[in-house]
Tab-separated table of C-alpha atoms in Angstrom:
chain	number	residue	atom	x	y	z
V	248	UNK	CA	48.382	133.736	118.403
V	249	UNK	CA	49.036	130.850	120.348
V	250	UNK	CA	50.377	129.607	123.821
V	251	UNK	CA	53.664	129.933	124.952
V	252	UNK	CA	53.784	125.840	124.686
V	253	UNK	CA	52.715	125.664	121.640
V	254	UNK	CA	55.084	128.598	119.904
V	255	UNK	CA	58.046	126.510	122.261
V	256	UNK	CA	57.454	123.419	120.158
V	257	UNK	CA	57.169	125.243	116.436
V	258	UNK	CA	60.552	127.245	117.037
V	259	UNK	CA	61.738	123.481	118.225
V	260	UNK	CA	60.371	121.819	114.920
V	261	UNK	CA	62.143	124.807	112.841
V	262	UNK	CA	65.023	123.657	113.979
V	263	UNK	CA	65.127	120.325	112.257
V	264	UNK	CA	66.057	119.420	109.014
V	265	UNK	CA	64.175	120.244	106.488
V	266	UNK	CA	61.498	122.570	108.151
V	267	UNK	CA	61.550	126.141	108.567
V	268	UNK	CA	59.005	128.144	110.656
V	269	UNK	CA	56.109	127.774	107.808
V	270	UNK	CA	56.408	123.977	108.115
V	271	UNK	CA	57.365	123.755	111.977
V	272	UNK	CA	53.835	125.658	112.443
V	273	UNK	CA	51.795	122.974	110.232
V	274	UNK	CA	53.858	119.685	111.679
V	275	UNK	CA	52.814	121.292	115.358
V	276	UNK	CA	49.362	121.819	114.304
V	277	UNK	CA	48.885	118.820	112.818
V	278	UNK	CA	50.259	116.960	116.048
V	279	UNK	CA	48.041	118.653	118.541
V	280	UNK	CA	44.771	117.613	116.270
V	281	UNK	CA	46.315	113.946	116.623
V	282	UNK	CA	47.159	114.086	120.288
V	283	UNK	CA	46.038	110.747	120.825
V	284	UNK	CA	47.549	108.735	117.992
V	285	UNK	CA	50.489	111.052	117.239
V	286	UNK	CA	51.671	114.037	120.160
V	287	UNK	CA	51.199	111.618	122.626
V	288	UNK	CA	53.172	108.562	120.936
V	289	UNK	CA	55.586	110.982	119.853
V	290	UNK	CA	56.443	112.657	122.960
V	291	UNK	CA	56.983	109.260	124.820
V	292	UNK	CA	59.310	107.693	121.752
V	293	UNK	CA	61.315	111.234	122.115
V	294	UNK	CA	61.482	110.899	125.806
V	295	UNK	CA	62.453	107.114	125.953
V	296	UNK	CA	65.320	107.914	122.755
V	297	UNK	CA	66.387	110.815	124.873
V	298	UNK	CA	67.007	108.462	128.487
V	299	UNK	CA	68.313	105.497	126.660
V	300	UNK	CA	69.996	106.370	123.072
V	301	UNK	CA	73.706	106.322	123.547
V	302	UNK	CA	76.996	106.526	121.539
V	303	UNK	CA	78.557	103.146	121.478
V	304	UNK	CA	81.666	103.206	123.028
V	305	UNK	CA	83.556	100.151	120.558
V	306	UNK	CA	81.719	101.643	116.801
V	307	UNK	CA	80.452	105.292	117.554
V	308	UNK	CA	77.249	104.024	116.594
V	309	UNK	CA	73.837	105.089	118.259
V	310	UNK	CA	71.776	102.679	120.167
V	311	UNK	CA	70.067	102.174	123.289
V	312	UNK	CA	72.963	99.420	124.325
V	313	UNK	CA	76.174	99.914	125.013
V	314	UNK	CA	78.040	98.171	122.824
V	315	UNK	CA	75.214	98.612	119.860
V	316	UNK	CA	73.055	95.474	118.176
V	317	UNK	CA	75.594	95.105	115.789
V	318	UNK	CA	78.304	94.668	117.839
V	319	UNK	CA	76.951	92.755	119.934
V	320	UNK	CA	75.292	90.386	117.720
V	321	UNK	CA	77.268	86.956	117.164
V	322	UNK	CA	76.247	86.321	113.745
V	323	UNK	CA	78.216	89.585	112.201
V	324	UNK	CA	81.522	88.680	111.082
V	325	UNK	CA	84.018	89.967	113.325
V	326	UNK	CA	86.810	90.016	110.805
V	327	UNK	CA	85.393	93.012	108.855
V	328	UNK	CA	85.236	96.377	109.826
V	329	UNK	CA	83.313	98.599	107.489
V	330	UNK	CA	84.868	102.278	108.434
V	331	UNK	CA	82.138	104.996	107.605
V	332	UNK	CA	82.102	109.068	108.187
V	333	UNK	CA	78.990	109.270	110.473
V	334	UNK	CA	76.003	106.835	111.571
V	335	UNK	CA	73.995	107.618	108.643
V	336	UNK	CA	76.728	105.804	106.424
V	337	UNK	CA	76.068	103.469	108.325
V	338	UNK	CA	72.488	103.196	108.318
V	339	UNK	CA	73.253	103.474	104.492
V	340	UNK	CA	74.983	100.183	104.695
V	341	UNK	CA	72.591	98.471	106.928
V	342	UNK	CA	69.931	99.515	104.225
V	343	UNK	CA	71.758	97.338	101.743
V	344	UNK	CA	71.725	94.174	103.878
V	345	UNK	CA	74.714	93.066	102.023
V	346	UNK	CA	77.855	93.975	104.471
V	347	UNK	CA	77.566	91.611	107.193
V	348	UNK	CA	80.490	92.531	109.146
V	349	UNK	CA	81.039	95.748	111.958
V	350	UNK	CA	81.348	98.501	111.696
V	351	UNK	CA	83.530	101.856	112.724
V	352	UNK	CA	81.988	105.705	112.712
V	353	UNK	CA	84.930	108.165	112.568
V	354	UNK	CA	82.998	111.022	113.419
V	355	UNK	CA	83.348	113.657	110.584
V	356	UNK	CA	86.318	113.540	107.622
V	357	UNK	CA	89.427	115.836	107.633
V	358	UNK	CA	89.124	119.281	106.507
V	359	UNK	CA	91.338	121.974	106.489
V	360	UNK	CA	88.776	124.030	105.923
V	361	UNK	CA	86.447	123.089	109.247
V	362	UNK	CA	90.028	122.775	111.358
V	363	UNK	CA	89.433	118.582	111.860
V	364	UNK	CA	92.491	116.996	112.270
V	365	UNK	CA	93.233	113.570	112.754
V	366	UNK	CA	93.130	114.365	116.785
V	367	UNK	CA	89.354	114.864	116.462
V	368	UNK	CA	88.282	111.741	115.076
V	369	UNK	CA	87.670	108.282	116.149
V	370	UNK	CA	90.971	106.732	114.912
V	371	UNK	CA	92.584	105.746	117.967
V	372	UNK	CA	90.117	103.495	118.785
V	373	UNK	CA	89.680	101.909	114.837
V	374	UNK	CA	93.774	100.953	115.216
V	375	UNK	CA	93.688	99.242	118.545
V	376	UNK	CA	90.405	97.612	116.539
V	377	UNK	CA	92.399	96.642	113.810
V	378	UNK	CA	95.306	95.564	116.254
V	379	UNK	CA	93.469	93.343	118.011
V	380	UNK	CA	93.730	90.052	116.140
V	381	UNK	CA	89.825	89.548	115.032
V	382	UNK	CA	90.112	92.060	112.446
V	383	UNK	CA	91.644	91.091	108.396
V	384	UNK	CA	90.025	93.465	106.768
V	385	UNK	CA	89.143	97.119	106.879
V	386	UNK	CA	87.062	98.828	104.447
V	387	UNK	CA	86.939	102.023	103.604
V	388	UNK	CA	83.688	103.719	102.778
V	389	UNK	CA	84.921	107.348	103.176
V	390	UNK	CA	82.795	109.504	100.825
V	391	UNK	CA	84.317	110.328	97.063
V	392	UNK	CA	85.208	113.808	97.733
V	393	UNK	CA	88.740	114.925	98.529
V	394	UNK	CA	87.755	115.500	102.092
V	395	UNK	CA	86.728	111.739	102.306
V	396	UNK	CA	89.643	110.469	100.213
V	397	UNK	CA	92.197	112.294	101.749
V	398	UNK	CA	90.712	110.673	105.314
V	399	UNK	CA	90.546	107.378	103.624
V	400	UNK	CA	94.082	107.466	102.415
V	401	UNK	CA	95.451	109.178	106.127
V	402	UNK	CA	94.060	105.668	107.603
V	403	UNK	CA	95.369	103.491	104.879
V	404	UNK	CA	98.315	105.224	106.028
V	405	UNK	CA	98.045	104.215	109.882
V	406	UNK	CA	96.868	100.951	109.116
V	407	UNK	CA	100.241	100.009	107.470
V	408	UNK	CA	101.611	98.387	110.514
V	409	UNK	CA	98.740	96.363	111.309
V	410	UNK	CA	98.293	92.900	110.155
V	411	UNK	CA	95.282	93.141	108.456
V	412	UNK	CA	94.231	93.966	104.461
V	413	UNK	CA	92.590	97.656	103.759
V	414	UNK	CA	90.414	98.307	100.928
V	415	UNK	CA	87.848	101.056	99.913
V	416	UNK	CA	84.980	101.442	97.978
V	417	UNK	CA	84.546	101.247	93.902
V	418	UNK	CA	83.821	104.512	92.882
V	419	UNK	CA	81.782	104.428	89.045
V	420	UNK	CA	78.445	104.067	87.497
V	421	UNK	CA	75.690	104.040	89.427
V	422	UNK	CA	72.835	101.080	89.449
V	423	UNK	CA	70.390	102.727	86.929
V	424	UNK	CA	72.715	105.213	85.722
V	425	UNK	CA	72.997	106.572	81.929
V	426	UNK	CA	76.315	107.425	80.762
V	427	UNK	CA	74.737	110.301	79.319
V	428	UNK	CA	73.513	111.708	82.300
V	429	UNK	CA	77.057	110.853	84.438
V	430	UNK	CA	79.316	113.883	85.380
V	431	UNK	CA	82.953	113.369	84.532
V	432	UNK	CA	84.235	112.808	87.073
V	433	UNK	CA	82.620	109.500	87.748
V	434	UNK	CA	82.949	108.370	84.211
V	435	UNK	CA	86.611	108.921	84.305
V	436	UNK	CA	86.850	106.771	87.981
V	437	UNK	CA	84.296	104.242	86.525
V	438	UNK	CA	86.543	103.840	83.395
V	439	UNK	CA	89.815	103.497	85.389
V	440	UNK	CA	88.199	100.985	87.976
V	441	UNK	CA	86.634	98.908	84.900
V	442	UNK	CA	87.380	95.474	85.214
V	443	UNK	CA	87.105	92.047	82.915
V	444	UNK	CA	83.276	91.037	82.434
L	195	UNK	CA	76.854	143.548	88.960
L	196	UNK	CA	77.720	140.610	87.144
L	197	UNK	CA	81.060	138.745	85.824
L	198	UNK	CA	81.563	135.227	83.968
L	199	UNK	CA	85.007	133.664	84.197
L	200	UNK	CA	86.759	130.271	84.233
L	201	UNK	CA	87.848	129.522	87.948
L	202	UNK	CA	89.510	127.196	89.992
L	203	UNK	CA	87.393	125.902	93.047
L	204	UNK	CA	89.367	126.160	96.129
L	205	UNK	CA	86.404	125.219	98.664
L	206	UNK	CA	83.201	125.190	99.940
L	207	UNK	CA	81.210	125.224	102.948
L	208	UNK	CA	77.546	124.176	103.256
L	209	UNK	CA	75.099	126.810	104.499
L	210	UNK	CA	71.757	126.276	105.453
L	211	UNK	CA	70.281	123.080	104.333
L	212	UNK	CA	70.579	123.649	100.380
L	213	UNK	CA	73.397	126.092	99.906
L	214	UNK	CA	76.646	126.252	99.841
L	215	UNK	CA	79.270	129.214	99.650
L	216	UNK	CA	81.928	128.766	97.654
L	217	UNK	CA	85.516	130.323	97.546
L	218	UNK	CA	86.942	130.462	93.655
L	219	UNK	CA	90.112	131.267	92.481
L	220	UNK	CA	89.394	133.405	88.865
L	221	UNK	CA	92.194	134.813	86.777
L	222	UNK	CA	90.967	138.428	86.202
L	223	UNK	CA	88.803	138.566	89.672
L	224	UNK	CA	91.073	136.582	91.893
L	225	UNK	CA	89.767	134.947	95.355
L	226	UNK	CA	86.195	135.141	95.534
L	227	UNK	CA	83.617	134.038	97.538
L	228	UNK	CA	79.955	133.694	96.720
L	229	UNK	CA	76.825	131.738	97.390
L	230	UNK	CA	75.868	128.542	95.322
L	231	UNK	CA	72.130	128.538	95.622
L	232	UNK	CA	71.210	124.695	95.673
L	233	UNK	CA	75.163	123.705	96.516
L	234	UNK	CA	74.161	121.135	98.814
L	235	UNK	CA	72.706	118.922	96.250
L	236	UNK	CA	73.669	115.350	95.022
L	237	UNK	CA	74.470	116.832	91.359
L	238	UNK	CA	76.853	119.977	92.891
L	239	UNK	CA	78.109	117.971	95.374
L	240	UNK	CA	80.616	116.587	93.187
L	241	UNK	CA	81.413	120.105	91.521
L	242	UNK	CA	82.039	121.844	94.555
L	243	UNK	CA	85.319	119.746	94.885
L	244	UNK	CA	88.647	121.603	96.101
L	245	UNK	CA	90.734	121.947	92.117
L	246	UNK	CA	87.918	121.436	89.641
L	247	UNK	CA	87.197	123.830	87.129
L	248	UNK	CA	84.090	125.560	86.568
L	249	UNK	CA	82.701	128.514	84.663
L	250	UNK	CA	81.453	130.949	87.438
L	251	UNK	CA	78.801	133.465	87.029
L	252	UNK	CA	78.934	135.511	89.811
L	253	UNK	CA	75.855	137.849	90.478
L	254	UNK	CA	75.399	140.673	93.462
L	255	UNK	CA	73.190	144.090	93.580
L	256	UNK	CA	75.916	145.989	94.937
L	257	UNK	CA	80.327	144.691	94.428
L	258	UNK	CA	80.471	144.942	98.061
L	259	UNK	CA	78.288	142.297	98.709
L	260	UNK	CA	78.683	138.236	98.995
L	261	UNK	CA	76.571	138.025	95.570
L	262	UNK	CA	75.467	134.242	94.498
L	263	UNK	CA	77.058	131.991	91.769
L	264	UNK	CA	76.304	129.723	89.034
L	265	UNK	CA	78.621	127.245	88.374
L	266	UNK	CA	78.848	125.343	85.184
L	267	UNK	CA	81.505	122.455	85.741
L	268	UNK	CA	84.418	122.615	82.919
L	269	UNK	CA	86.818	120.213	84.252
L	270	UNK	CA	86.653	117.735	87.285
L	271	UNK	CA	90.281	117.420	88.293
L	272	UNK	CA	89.719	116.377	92.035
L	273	UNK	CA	87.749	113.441	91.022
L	274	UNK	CA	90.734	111.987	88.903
L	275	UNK	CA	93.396	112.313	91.810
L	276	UNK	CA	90.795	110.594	94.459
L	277	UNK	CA	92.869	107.575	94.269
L	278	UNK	CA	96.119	109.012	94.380
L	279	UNK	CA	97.072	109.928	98.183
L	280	UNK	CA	100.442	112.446	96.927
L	281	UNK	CA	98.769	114.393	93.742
L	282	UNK	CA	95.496	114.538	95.973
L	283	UNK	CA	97.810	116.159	98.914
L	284	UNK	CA	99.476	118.320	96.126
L	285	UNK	CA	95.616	119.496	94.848
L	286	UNK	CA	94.472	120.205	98.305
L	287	UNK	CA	97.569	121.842	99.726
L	288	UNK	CA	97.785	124.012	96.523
L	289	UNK	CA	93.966	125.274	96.891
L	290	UNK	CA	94.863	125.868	100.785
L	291	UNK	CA	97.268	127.981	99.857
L	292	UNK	CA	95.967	130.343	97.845
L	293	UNK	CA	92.946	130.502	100.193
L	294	UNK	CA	94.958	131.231	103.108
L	295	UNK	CA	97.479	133.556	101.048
L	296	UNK	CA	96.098	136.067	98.495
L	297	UNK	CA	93.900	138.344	99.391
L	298	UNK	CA	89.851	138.522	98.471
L	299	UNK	CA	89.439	140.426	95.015
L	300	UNK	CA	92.352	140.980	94.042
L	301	UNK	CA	93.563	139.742	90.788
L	302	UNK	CA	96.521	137.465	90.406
L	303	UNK	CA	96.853	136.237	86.527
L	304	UNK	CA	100.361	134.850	86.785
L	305	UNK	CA	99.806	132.667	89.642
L	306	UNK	CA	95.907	131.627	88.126
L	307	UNK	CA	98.172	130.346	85.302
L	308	UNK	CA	100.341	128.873	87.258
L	309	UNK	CA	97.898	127.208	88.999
L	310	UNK	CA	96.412	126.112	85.985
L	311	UNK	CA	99.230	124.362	84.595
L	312	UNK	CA	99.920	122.615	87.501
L	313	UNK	CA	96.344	121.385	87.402
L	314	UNK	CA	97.080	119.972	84.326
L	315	UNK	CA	100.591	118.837	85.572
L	316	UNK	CA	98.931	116.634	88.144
L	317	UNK	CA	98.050	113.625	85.939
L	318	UNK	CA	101.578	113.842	84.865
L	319	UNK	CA	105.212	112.051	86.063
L	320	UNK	CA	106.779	115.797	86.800
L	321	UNK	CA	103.903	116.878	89.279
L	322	UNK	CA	105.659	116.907	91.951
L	323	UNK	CA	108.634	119.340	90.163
L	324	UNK	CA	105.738	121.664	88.625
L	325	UNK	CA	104.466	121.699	92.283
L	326	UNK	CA	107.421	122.997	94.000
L	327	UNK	CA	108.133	125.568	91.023
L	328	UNK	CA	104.303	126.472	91.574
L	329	UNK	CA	105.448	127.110	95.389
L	330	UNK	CA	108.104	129.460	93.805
L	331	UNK	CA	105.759	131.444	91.893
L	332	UNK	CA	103.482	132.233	94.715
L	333	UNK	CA	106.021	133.386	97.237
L	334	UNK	CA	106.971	135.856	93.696
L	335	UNK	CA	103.465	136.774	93.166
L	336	UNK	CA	103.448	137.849	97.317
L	337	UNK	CA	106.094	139.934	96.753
L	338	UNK	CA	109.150	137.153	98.581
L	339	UNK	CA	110.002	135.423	95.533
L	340	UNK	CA	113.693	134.029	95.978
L	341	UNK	CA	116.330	135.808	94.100
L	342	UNK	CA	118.126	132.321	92.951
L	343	UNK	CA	120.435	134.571	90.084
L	344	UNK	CA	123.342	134.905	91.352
L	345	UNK	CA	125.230	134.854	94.966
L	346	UNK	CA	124.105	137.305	97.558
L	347	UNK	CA	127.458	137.241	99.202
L	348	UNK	CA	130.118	137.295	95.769
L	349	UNK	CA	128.425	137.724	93.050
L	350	UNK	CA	128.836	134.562	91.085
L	351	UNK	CA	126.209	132.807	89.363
L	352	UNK	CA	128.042	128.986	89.603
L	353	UNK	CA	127.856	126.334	92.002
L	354	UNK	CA	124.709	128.022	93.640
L	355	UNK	CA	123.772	126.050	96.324
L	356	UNK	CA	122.337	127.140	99.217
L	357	UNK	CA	119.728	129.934	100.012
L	358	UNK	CA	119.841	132.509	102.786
L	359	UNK	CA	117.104	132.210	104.903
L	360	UNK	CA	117.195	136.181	105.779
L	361	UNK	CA	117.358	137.310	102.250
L	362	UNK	CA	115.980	134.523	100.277
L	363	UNK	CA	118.963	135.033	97.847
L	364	UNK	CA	121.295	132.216	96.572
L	365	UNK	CA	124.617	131.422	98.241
L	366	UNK	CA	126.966	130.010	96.096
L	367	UNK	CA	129.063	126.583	97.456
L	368	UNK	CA	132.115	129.041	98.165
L	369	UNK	CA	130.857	131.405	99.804
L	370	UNK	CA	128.421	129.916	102.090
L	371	UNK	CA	130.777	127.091	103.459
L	372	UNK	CA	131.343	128.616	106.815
L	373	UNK	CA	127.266	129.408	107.283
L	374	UNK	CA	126.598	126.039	105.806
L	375	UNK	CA	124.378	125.010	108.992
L	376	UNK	CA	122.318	127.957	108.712
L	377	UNK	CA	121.775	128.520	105.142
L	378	UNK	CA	119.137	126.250	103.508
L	379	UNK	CA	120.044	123.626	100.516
L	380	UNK	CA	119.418	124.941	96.822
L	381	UNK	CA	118.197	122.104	94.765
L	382	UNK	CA	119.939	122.280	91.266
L	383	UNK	CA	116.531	121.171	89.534
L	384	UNK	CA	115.097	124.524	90.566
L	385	UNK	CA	118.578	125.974	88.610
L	386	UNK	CA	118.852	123.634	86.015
L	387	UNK	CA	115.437	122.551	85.335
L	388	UNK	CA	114.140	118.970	84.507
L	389	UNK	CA	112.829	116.711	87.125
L	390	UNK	CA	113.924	116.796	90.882
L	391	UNK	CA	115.121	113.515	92.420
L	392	UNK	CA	112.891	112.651	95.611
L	393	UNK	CA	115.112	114.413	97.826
L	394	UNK	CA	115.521	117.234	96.164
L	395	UNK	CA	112.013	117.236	95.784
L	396	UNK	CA	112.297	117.565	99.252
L	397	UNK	CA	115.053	120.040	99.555
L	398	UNK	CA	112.876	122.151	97.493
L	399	UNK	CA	109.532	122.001	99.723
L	400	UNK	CA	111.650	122.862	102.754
L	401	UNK	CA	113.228	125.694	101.348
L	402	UNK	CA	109.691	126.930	99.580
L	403	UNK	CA	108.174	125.867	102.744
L	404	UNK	CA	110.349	128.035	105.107
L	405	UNK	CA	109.537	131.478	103.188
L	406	UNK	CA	105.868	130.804	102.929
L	407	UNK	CA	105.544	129.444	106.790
L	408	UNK	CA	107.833	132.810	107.810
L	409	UNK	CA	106.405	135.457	105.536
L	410	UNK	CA	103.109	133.867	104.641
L	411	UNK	CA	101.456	132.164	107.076
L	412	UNK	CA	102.427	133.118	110.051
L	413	UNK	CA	101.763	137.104	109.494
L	414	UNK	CA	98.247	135.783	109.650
L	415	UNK	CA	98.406	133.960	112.566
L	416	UNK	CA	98.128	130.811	110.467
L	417	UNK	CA	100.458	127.493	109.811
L	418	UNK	CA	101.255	125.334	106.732
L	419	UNK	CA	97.781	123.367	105.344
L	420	UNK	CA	98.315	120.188	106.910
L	421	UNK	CA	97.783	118.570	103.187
L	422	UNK	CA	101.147	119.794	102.663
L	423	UNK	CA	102.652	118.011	105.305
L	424	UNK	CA	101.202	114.959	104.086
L	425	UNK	CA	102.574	115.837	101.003
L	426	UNK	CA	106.077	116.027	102.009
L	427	UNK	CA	105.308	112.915	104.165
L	428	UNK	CA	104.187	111.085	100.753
L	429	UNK	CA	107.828	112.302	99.323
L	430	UNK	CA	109.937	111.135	102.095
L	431	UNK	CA	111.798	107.677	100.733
C-alpha cells in the first residue's frame, strides 16, 4: 500500500502514547501532505532532541545542558529541593510557576510488585544533595498511592541524619472539586489535614 | 461466566495505555486476577490501591481465562494509612503476602476474614498485635501453622516459651534450656493474648517470619516482601 519508508514511520508513530496503528497511519499521512511546514520541521526538532537532550547528572532532569536550566539558573533557591517520581512531575511543577526552588527526579517509586528497590533509584545522589550544606528543606511530592508514600516515607527515613527539614505534599480537595463528587479516600485525608481558616 | 464478591485489592499493574490488571483477594474465589478495562484512569487510579475494598464483578467466556472486572470501590483503606509509614508497611506487606503465598483460585475464607479484620485493625492501637496473629493464621491456612498447645518435648502446657524451629511446636522454659540458642523466643502475648510490648512485637515477627521465609517463600524461589522488613524496621525501639 505504501513504501517501505512510509510503513517504517506509521509502525514508529504506533508506538507512542496514545496512537495505535489507525492513528499512526493518519498522523503519517497528514505529515507527508505538510512536508514543508510540518515533516520537515519535525524531523530536524527530533534529530537535534535526539544529539543534544541529556539526563542531568545533579536532578535526573532532561535538557540539552548538563546540569539542566534549572539548576543552573541563579535565581532558583538553592535551599529547596522539590523530590518528584519522574520528569513529568516535574514539568507538573514547573507548570504551576509557584515552586521556585530545584529539584530531584528519583526515577520510578518502590514496588514490590515491579522488583524496584531502593538500589534502583536516584537516592544516593538526593542524600549527598541534602548533605551538602545548601539544602534546608526537602519536599516530598511522591504521588498519593502506597507505592509513592511508602517511597516518600523510605526517604523521610534516610533523611533523618541530615540537617535539613523534610516535608511532603497536602493531600485533600482539589481546586474546583465538589465534595459530592470526591472519592473517600481523599475526603478522609482532606478532613484529617484540615487546618484553622 | 460471571461472579460478584467483596474483595480485597492486593495489586495492580498497568497494561496498555488504559488498562490495568488487577490481582484480588475474594473470600469464596480466593486470589484472582483479571483485567480492569479503563484501570489506568484518574478516577480508578485511586481504587486500584494495594488493601482497599471493592465489590468485584468478574466476567470471562470461558473460567480458564483472565476474564475482565468491574470494580465498585466499598472501602478505601490504603488512602487512610498514606501518612502512617508502620500501618502502611503492615497493609502492603500483608497484600504481598498473600500474593506471593496462596495459590490462584483457590478459596481461603478463614484467612479473607482474617485479613479483613486486620484491615479494620489498622486504624486501631493493637495493629501491630492483630498483624502478627494475622501472620499466624496464614502459616495455619498453608498448612505450617505452629502448634503453640503444649511442649513438644514434655508435654506441659506452662511456662511455654520458646518454639522449635524444626517442628514449629512450643518448648516449654524447662525443657528447652539446654537448646536455648537454637530454639526461637515464644512471645507470651501470642499465649496470653492482649497487646504485645514492642519487643515482643518483635519476637513475634521473627518467629512468624522464620516459618513463612523457610516454608513459604523460599519453596518458590522467593524472599520476605521488603514492606515487611520495613515493618519490623518501624518496630525496632
Amino acid at each position: 500500500m505504501a513504501g517501505p519508508e512510509i510503513e517504517r514511520m506509521i509502525q514508529l508513530l504506533a508506538k507512542l502514547p496514545g496512537l495505535g496503528p489507525r492513528s499512526a497511519r493518519r498522523a503519517a499521512l497528514f505529515l507527508v501532505k505538510r512536508r514543508d511546514s510540518l515533516l520537515d520541521p519535525l524531523s530536524r526538532a527530533l534529530a537535534d532532541a535526539a544529539a543534544t537532550v541529556k539526563t542531568c547528572s545533579v536532578c535526573g532532569n532532561y535538557d540539552s545542558t548538563d546540569p539542566c536550566a534549572i539548576c543552573a539558573d541563579p535565581k532558583r533557591d538553592a535551599s529547596q529541593i522539590c523530590v518528584v517520581e519522574d520528569v513529568s512531575g516535574l514539568w507538573a511543577m514547573e507548570r504551576t510557576g509557584l515552586f521556585r526552588g530545584r529539584y530531584h527526579v528519583l526515577g520510578g517509586v518502590l514496588s514490590a510488585l515491579d522488583g524496584i528497590g531502593p538500589e534502583d533509584l536516584n537516592i544516593p545522589a538526593l542524600l549527598a544533595r541534602a548533605r551538602d550544606g545548601q539544602v534546608s528543606e526537602v519536599i516530598l511530592a511522591t504521588g498519593a498511592t502506597v507505592d509513592g508514600q511508602t517511597t516518600a516515607h523510605y526517604i523521610a527515613d534516610r533523611l533523618k541524619d541530615c540537617p535539613v527539614s523534610v516535608s511532603g505534599l497536602a493531600h485533600g480537595v482539589p481546586v474546583g472539586g465538589e465534595l459530592d463528587y470526591l472519592d473517600d479516600g481523599t475526603i478522609g485525608a482532606a478532613l484529617r489535614a484540615r487546618r484553622p481558616v | 461466566m460471571e461472579w460478584s464478591e467483596e474483595a480485597i485489592l492486593l495489586s495492580a499493574r498497568r497494561h496498555g495505555e488504559a488498562g490495568a490488571v488487577a490481582t484480588l483477594f475474594a473470600r469464596g474465589k480466593g486470589v484472582h486476577a483479571g483485567m480492569v478495562p479503563g484501570g489506568a484512569s484518574r478516577a480508578m487510579r485511586g481504587v486500584l490501591q494495594p488493601g482497599n475494598l471493592v465489590l468485584a464483578t468478574w466476567r470471562a467466556r470461558l473460567s480458564e481465562q483472565l476474564g475482565s472486572f468491574h470494580l465498585d470501590p466499598l472501602r478505601d483503606v490504603a488512602g487512610a494509612l498514606l501518612s502512617d509509614a508502620a500501618r502502611l508497611s503492615a497493609l502492603s506487606s500483608a497484600c504481598a503476602l498473600v500474593e506471593a503465598a496462596l495459590p490462584e483460585r483457590e478459596a481461603h475464607p478463614a484467612l479473607w476474614d482474617a485479613t479483613r479484620a486486620l484491615l479494620d485493625a489498622l486504624p486501631s492501637e493493637s495493629w501491630a498485635t492483630v498483624y502478627v496473629h494475622w501472620e499466624l493464621a496464614l502459616l495455619r491456612e498453608l498448612g505450617f501453622g505452629l502448634d503453640l498447645s503444649a511442649c513438644a518435648a514434655t508435654g506441659v502446657t506452662e511456662e511455654l516459651c520458646w518454639v522449635s524451629p524444626k517442628s514449629g511446636r512450643a518448648v516449654s522454659r524447662q525443657a528447652g534450656e539446654p537448646w536455648r540458642t537454637k530454639l526461637l523466643p515464644l512471645p507470651a502475648f501470642l499465649l496470653a493474648g492482649g497487646e504485645g510490648r514492642a519487643e515482643d512485637l518483635l519476637a513475634g515477627l521473627a518467629l512468624t517470619g522464620y516459618f513463612l521465609d523457610r516454608h513459604v517463600m523460599a519453596a518458590h524461589g522467593l524472599s520476605l516482601p521488603a514492606a515487611r522488613s520495613r515493618l519490623v524496621d518501624r518496630l525496632r525501639p
